[in-house]
Structures are given as structure tokens and as C-alpha cells.
Amino acid sequence: MRINVRFAGAGGQGVILSSVLLAKAYGLGEDYNISQTQSYGPEARGGACKAEVVISDENIDYMKVDQADVFIAFNQMGYDKYIGTVKKDAMVLINSTLVDADDPAYYRVPATQIAEEMGKPFVVNMVMLGALTKLMPKLHYPTVEEEIMQNFAASIAGMNLVAYGRGYQEMEIELEQRGE
């Protein structure tokens, strides 16, 4: 099994942190081989950024993602820039608050709306990570939850866990509506 995952969005949205948490959850918690890479423009906050995770049950000899099996778009700019680099049958998850895409096969979560309703607009990435966790094979909710607890100070871990849970629940609802 090899899964090529690409996250895309803007600097400051937590794209890179989401990818790091996914990589740690698969690598440390689920015992897979992983590779995580990232790139962002010189402007950092607000500029385009992407992060990639390769997940494999075999050794990883090539750590770049040329064609993504899984694509997560946090904003329209990231979607537009990288949608052409996903496989035809890729799993695509979009932040439907900020991404306008009409393909009915795409999974949608209104991550920005959820984060704003929580009064914590900076937890968009945790909402997206929760939705992604529900969709990914062989990834367990408590494994990612543990990585969140280990990677955040206790004073902010709680709100991030709530956002993660909200994203997971939102995807459960979408999957139920789709009959999946």
C-alpha cells in the first residue's frame, strides 16, 4: 500500500501542521513508513503553500508526490494550483466554505464556517484533519487525537480536539447522506 497525500492552501492556515500530524499518526501511531515534505512561498503567511505525505507499508524510495491519491484543498488558490496533479480516481476533500468546485465525487466540509462558529478561526486545519481522518484507510481517530494532545500545549489542545471532533462528525454526516 502506498498513499500519496497532498495538502494545499495558504500560509497561516495550518496546512503544514495538518500534514505533520497525519504523518506522525500513520508513522508513530499506526506503524507505517512515512515521508512528509512541505513548500511555501517567500511571503509565508497568506502565500501559497503545500505539504505532502507519503504513507506506505513498504520502504519509501521516492518521497515526492507527483500524482496525489488524496488531495485536501483548504482554499481556492490551493485547489486551482494543484487539482491538475491528482489522479483521476483520487479522493478529494475541500473546505467548502472557501473552495468552489462542482464535482459531486468530492468530499466537502465547511471547515472555515465551523471554525468561525466556534469563535476560533485558526482551527480550520483541525476541522479538515478530522474530516480526513474519517476518510483515510487504516487510520484511527484515537491515534490522531493522541498526536494532537502531544503536539499542542495543554492550554490549547482542548479547542483543537473539539475542532478535530467537529470535522470528523461533519464527515460522518456527509458519508451517511451519500450512503457510504
PDB file of C-alpha atoms in Angstrom:
ATOM      1  CA  MET A   1       0.000   0.000   0.000  1.00  0.00           C
ATOM      2  CA  ARG A   2       1.263   3.458  -0.906  1.00  0.00           C
ATOM      3  CA  ILE A   3      -0.868   6.552  -0.463  1.00  0.00           C
ATOM      4  CA  ASN A   4       0.309   9.907  -1.833  1.00  0.00           C
ATOM      5  CA  VAL A   5      -1.371  12.778   0.014  1.00  0.00           C
ATOM      6  CA  ARG A   6      -1.192  16.473  -0.925  1.00  0.00           C
ATOM      7  CA  PHE A   7      -2.479  19.336   1.230  1.00  0.00           C
ATOM      8  CA  ALA A   8      -2.810  22.773  -0.398  1.00  0.00           C
ATOM      9  CA  GLY A   9      -3.774  26.169   0.915  1.00  0.00           C
ATOM     10  CA  ALA A  10      -2.274  29.398   2.158  1.00  0.00           C
ATOM     11  CA  GLY A  11       0.457  30.047   4.675  1.00  0.00           C
ATOM     12  CA  GLY A  12      -1.100  30.547   8.090  1.00  0.00           C
ATOM     13  CA  GLN A  13      -3.973  28.078   7.535  1.00  0.00           C
ATOM     14  CA  GLY A  14      -2.184  25.227   9.273  1.00  0.00           C
ATOM     15  CA  VAL A  15      -1.667  23.191   6.114  1.00  0.00           C
ATOM     16  CA  ILE A  16       1.816  22.068   7.135  1.00  0.00           C
ATOM     17  CA  LEU A  17       0.811  21.251  10.706  1.00  0.00           C
ATOM     18  CA  SER A  18      -2.063  19.102   9.421  1.00  0.00           C
ATOM     19  CA  SER A  19       0.326  17.143   7.239  1.00  0.00           C
ATOM     20  CA  VAL A  20       2.803  16.686  10.086  1.00  0.00           C
ATOM     21  CA  LEU A  21       0.074  15.374  12.400  1.00  0.00           C
ATOM     22  CA  LEU A  22      -1.179  12.990   9.698  1.00  0.00           C
ATOM     23  CA  ALA A  23       2.372  11.740   9.097  1.00  0.00           C
ATOM     24  CA  LYS A  24       3.010  11.234  12.814  1.00  0.00           C
ATOM     25  CA  ALA A  25      -0.291   9.435  13.286  1.00  0.00           C
ATOM     26  CA  TYR A  26       0.447   6.990  10.469  1.00  0.00           C
ATOM     27  CA  GLY A  27       4.168   6.670  11.221  1.00  0.00           C
ATOM     28  CA  LEU A  28       4.227   6.539  15.001  1.00  0.00           C
ATOM     29  CA  GLY A  29       0.691   5.539  15.883  1.00  0.00           C
ATOM     30  CA  GLU A  30      -0.167   3.128  13.088  1.00  0.00           C
ATOM     31  CA  ASP A  31       3.417   1.940  12.379  1.00  0.00           C
ATOM     32  CA  TYR A  32       3.632   2.773   8.656  1.00  0.00           C
ATOM     33  CA  ASN A  33       6.609   4.218   6.818  1.00  0.00           C
ATOM     34  CA  ILE A  34       6.039   7.878   6.104  1.00  0.00           C
ATOM     35  CA  SER A  35       7.647  10.820   4.391  1.00  0.00           C
ATOM     36  CA  GLN A  36       6.497  14.409   4.891  1.00  0.00           C
ATOM     37  CA  THR A  37       7.619  17.364   2.776  1.00  0.00           C
ATOM     38  CA  GLN A  38       6.452  20.955   2.502  1.00  0.00           C
ATOM     39  CA  SER A  39       6.916  24.089   0.459  1.00  0.00           C
ATOM     40  CA  TYR A  40       5.660  27.626   0.657  1.00  0.00           C
ATOM     41  CA  GLY A  41       6.303  30.947  -0.988  1.00  0.00           C
ATOM     42  CA  PRO A  42       8.699  33.545   0.427  1.00  0.00           C
ATOM     43  CA  GLU A  43       5.773  35.546   1.802  1.00  0.00           C
ATOM     44  CA  ALA A  44       4.869  32.579   4.103  1.00  0.00           C
ATOM     45  CA  ARG A  45       1.640  33.845   5.722  1.00  0.00           C
ATOM     46  CA  GLY A  46      -1.043  34.266   3.075  1.00  0.00           C
ATOM     47  CA  GLY A  47       1.026  32.895   0.200  1.00  0.00           C
ATOM     48  CA  ALA A  48       0.522  29.554  -1.471  1.00  0.00           C
ATOM     49  CA  CYS A  49       1.767  26.501   0.357  1.00  0.00           C
ATOM     50  CA  LYS A  50       1.581  22.762   0.024  1.00  0.00           C
ATOM     51  CA  ALA A  51       2.558  19.802   2.114  1.00  0.00           C
ATOM     52  CA  GLU A  52       2.838  16.207   1.084  1.00  0.00           C
ATOM     53  CA  VAL A  53       2.767  12.921   2.958  1.00  0.00           C
ATOM     54  CA  VAL A  54       3.679   9.545   1.538  1.00  0.00           C
ATOM     55  CA  ILE A  55       2.291   6.640   3.554  1.00  0.00           C
ATOM     56  CA  SER A  56       3.482   3.118   2.835  1.00  0.00           C
ATOM     57  CA  ASP A  57       3.712  -0.331   4.344  1.00  0.00           C
ATOM     58  CA  GLU A  58       6.978  -0.770   2.408  1.00  0.00           C
ATOM     59  CA  ASN A  59      10.179   1.259   2.332  1.00  0.00           C
ATOM     60  CA  ILE A  60       9.755   4.625   0.629  1.00  0.00           C
ATOM     61  CA  ASP A  61      12.341   5.083  -2.104  1.00  0.00           C
ATOM     62  CA  TYR A  62      10.764   8.172  -3.683  1.00  0.00           C
ATOM     63  CA  MET A  63       9.353  10.717  -1.264  1.00  0.00           C
ATOM     64  CA  LYS A  64       7.756  13.199  -3.613  1.00  0.00           C
ATOM     65  CA  VAL A  65       4.108  13.222  -4.611  1.00  0.00           C
ATOM     66  CA  ASP A  66       3.798  13.600  -8.364  1.00  0.00           C
ATOM     67  CA  GLN A  67       0.171  12.483  -8.666  1.00  0.00           C
ATOM     68  CA  ALA A  68      -1.879  12.600  -5.469  1.00  0.00           C
ATOM     69  CA  ASP A  69      -4.147   9.760  -4.376  1.00  0.00           C
ATOM     70  CA  VAL A  70      -5.627  12.088  -1.753  1.00  0.00           C
ATOM     71  CA  PHE A  71      -5.940  15.859  -2.165  1.00  0.00           C
ATOM     72  CA  ILE A  72      -7.028  18.265   0.563  1.00  0.00           C
ATOM     73  CA  ALA A  73      -7.760  21.858  -0.506  1.00  0.00           C
ATOM     74  CA  PHE A  74      -8.015  24.480   2.231  1.00  0.00           C
ATOM     75  CA  ASN A  75      -8.695  27.372  -0.167  1.00  0.00           C
ATOM     76  CA  GLN A  76      -9.459  28.173  -3.810  1.00  0.00           C
ATOM     77  CA  MET A  77      -5.898  29.193  -4.651  1.00  0.00           C
ATOM     78  CA  GLY A  78      -4.531  25.837  -3.468  1.00  0.00           C
ATOM     79  CA  TYR A  79      -7.300  23.946  -5.233  1.00  0.00           C
ATOM     80  CA  ASP A  80      -6.735  25.761  -8.525  1.00  0.00           C
ATOM     81  CA  LYS A  81      -2.964  25.358  -8.377  1.00  0.00           C
ATOM     82  CA  TYR A  82      -2.857  21.626  -7.603  1.00  0.00           C
ATOM     83  CA  ILE A  83      -6.103  19.983  -8.784  1.00  0.00           C
ATOM     84  CA  GLY A  84      -4.384  19.135 -12.054  1.00  0.00           C
ATOM     85  CA  THR A  85      -1.871  16.976 -10.177  1.00  0.00           C
ATOM     86  CA  VAL A  86      -4.310  14.489  -8.677  1.00  0.00           C
ATOM     87  CA  LYS A  87      -5.073  11.053 -10.038  1.00  0.00           C
ATOM     88  CA  LYS A  88      -8.332  10.588 -11.908  1.00  0.00           C
ATOM     89  CA  ASP A  89      -9.795   8.457  -9.106  1.00  0.00           C
ATOM     90  CA  ALA A  90      -8.261  10.469  -6.252  1.00  0.00           C
ATOM     91  CA  MET A  91     -10.084  11.198  -3.021  1.00  0.00           C
ATOM     92  CA  VAL A  92     -10.595  14.974  -2.917  1.00  0.00           C
ATOM     93  CA  LEU A  93     -11.578  16.804   0.275  1.00  0.00           C
ATOM     94  CA  ILE A  94     -12.375  20.507   0.048  1.00  0.00           C
ATOM     95  CA  ASN A  95     -13.040  23.247   2.564  1.00  0.00           C
ATOM     96  CA  SER A  96     -16.429  24.070   1.055  1.00  0.00           C
ATOM     97  CA  THR A  97     -16.522  27.469   2.750  1.00  0.00           C
ATOM     98  CA  LEU A  98     -13.630  28.688   0.583  1.00  0.00           C
ATOM     99  CA  VAL A  99     -13.421  26.288  -2.369  1.00  0.00           C
ATOM    100  CA  ASP A 100     -15.897  26.382  -5.226  1.00  0.00           C
ATOM    101  CA  ALA A 101     -15.772  23.037  -7.034  1.00  0.00           C
ATOM    102  CA  ASP A 102     -18.765  21.286  -8.506  1.00  0.00           C
ATOM    103  CA  ASP A 103     -17.594  17.673  -8.805  1.00  0.00           C
ATOM    104  CA  PRO A 104     -20.139  15.557  -6.874  1.00  0.00           C
ATOM    105  CA  ALA A 105     -17.454  12.964  -6.075  1.00  0.00           C
ATOM    106  CA  TYR A 106     -15.558  15.470  -3.900  1.00  0.00           C
ATOM    107  CA  TYR A 107     -15.971  15.333  -0.151  1.00  0.00           C
ATOM    108  CA  ARG A 108     -16.915  18.642   1.416  1.00  0.00           C
ATOM    109  CA  VAL A 109     -16.574  20.062   4.881  1.00  0.00           C
ATOM    110  CA  PRO A 110     -17.361  23.720   5.688  1.00  0.00           C
ATOM    111  CA  ALA A 111     -14.221  23.957   7.803  1.00  0.00           C
ATOM    112  CA  THR A 112     -13.892  27.739   7.908  1.00  0.00           C
ATOM    113  CA  GLN A 113     -17.565  28.124   8.803  1.00  0.00           C
ATOM    114  CA  ILE A 114     -17.253  25.551  11.617  1.00  0.00           C
ATOM    115  CA  ALA A 115     -14.103  27.197  12.981  1.00  0.00           C
ATOM    116  CA  GLU A 116     -15.730  30.641  12.888  1.00  0.00           C
ATOM    117  CA  GLU A 117     -18.859  29.307  14.627  1.00  0.00           C
ATOM    118  CA  MET A 118     -16.535  28.000  17.345  1.00  0.00           C
ATOM    119  CA  GLY A 119     -15.053  31.500  17.615  1.00  0.00           C
ATOM    120  CA  LYS A 120     -11.651  30.027  16.724  1.00  0.00           C
ATOM    121  CA  PRO A 121     -10.914  30.727  13.046  1.00  0.00           C
ATOM    122  CA  PHE A 122      -7.387  29.330  13.431  1.00  0.00           C
ATOM    123  CA  VAL A 123      -8.627  25.731  13.964  1.00  0.00           C
ATOM    124  CA  VAL A 124      -9.688  25.246  10.329  1.00  0.00           C
ATOM    125  CA  ASN A 125      -6.817  22.792   9.901  1.00  0.00           C
ATOM    126  CA  MET A 126      -8.044  20.613  12.772  1.00  0.00           C
ATOM    127  CA  VAL A 127     -11.566  20.535  11.286  1.00  0.00           C
ATOM    128  CA  MET A 128     -10.086  19.433   7.961  1.00  0.00           C
ATOM    129  CA  LEU A 129      -7.880  16.846   9.704  1.00  0.00           C
ATOM    130  CA  GLY A 130     -10.911  15.410  11.498  1.00  0.00           C
ATOM    131  CA  ALA A 131     -12.803  15.020   8.219  1.00  0.00           C
ATOM    132  CA  LEU A 132      -9.740  13.488   6.568  1.00  0.00           C
ATOM    133  CA  THR A 133      -9.297  11.004   9.420  1.00  0.00           C
ATOM    134  CA  LYS A 134     -12.800   9.682   8.786  1.00  0.00           C
ATOM    135  CA  LEU A 135     -11.944   9.134   5.107  1.00  0.00           C
ATOM    136  CA  MET A 136      -8.442   7.652   5.330  1.00  0.00           C
ATOM    137  CA  PRO A 137      -7.873   3.899   5.386  1.00  0.00           C
ATOM    138  CA  LYS A 138      -6.291   2.248   8.420  1.00  0.00           C
ATOM    139  CA  LEU A 139      -6.176   5.479  10.431  1.00  0.00           C
ATOM    140  CA  HIS A 140      -7.902   5.505  13.782  1.00  0.00           C
ATOM    141  CA  TYR A 141      -9.496   8.502  15.484  1.00  0.00           C
ATOM    142  CA  PRO A 142      -7.678   7.978  18.832  1.00  0.00           C
ATOM    143  CA  THR A 143      -4.294   7.818  17.084  1.00  0.00           C
ATOM    144  CA  VAL A 144      -4.673  11.295  15.602  1.00  0.00           C
ATOM    145  CA  GLU A 145      -6.262  12.534  18.826  1.00  0.00           C
ATOM    146  CA  GLU A 146      -3.134  11.429  20.699  1.00  0.00           C
ATOM    147  CA  GLU A 147      -0.887  13.277  18.244  1.00  0.00           C
ATOM    148  CA  ILE A 148      -2.922  16.455  18.754  1.00  0.00           C
ATOM    149  CA  MET A 149      -2.580  16.140  22.529  1.00  0.00           C
ATOM    150  CA  GLN A 150       1.167  15.586  22.239  1.00  0.00           C
ATOM    151  CA  ASN A 151       1.769  18.443  19.809  1.00  0.00           C
ATOM    152  CA  PHE A 152      -0.188  21.230  21.498  1.00  0.00           C
ATOM    153  CA  ALA A 153       0.222  22.855  24.866  1.00  0.00           C
ATOM    154  CA  ALA A 154      -2.495  21.782  27.290  1.00  0.00           C
ATOM    155  CA  SER A 155      -3.960  25.295  27.221  1.00  0.00           C
ATOM    156  CA  ILE A 156      -4.871  24.977  23.510  1.00  0.00           C
ATOM    157  CA  ALA A 157      -5.080  21.212  22.985  1.00  0.00           C
ATOM    158  CA  GLY A 158      -8.732  21.155  24.089  1.00  0.00           C
ATOM    159  CA  MET A 159     -10.028  23.555  21.450  1.00  0.00           C
ATOM    160  CA  ASN A 160      -8.047  21.738  18.775  1.00  0.00           C
ATOM    161  CA  LEU A 161      -9.517  18.407  19.865  1.00  0.00           C
ATOM    162  CA  VAL A 162     -13.030  19.881  19.706  1.00  0.00           C
ATOM    163  CA  ALA A 163     -12.367  21.172  16.180  1.00  0.00           C
ATOM    164  CA  TYR A 164     -10.920  17.800  15.169  1.00  0.00           C
ATOM    165  CA  GLY A 165     -14.033  16.080  16.514  1.00  0.00           C
ATOM    166  CA  ARG A 166     -16.323  18.505  14.686  1.00  0.00           C
ATOM    167  CA  GLY A 167     -14.620  17.763  11.373  1.00  0.00           C
ATOM    168  CA  TYR A 168     -14.874  14.025  11.973  1.00  0.00           C
ATOM    169  CA  GLN A 169     -18.576  14.310  12.834  1.00  0.00           C
ATOM    170  CA  GLU A 170     -19.246  16.516   9.814  1.00  0.00           C
ATOM    171  CA  MET A 171     -17.714  13.877   7.541  1.00  0.00           C
ATOM    172  CA  GLU A 172     -19.756  11.126   9.223  1.00  0.00           C
ATOM    173  CA  ILE A 173     -22.891  13.098   8.325  1.00  0.00           C
ATOM    174  CA  GLU A 174     -21.746  13.600   4.731  1.00  0.00           C
ATOM    175  CA  LEU A 175     -20.928   9.909   4.319  1.00  0.00           C
ATOM    176  CA  GLU A 176     -24.329   8.963   5.726  1.00  0.00           C
ATOM    177  CA  GLN A 177     -26.055  11.320   3.282  1.00  0.00           C
ATOM    178  CA  ARG A 178     -24.097   9.772   0.415  1.00  0.00           C
ATOM    179  CA  GLY A 179     -24.982   6.282   1.587  1.00  0.00           C
ATOM    180  CA  GLU A 180     -21.310   5.363   2.077  1.00  0.00           C
TER     181      GLU A 180
END
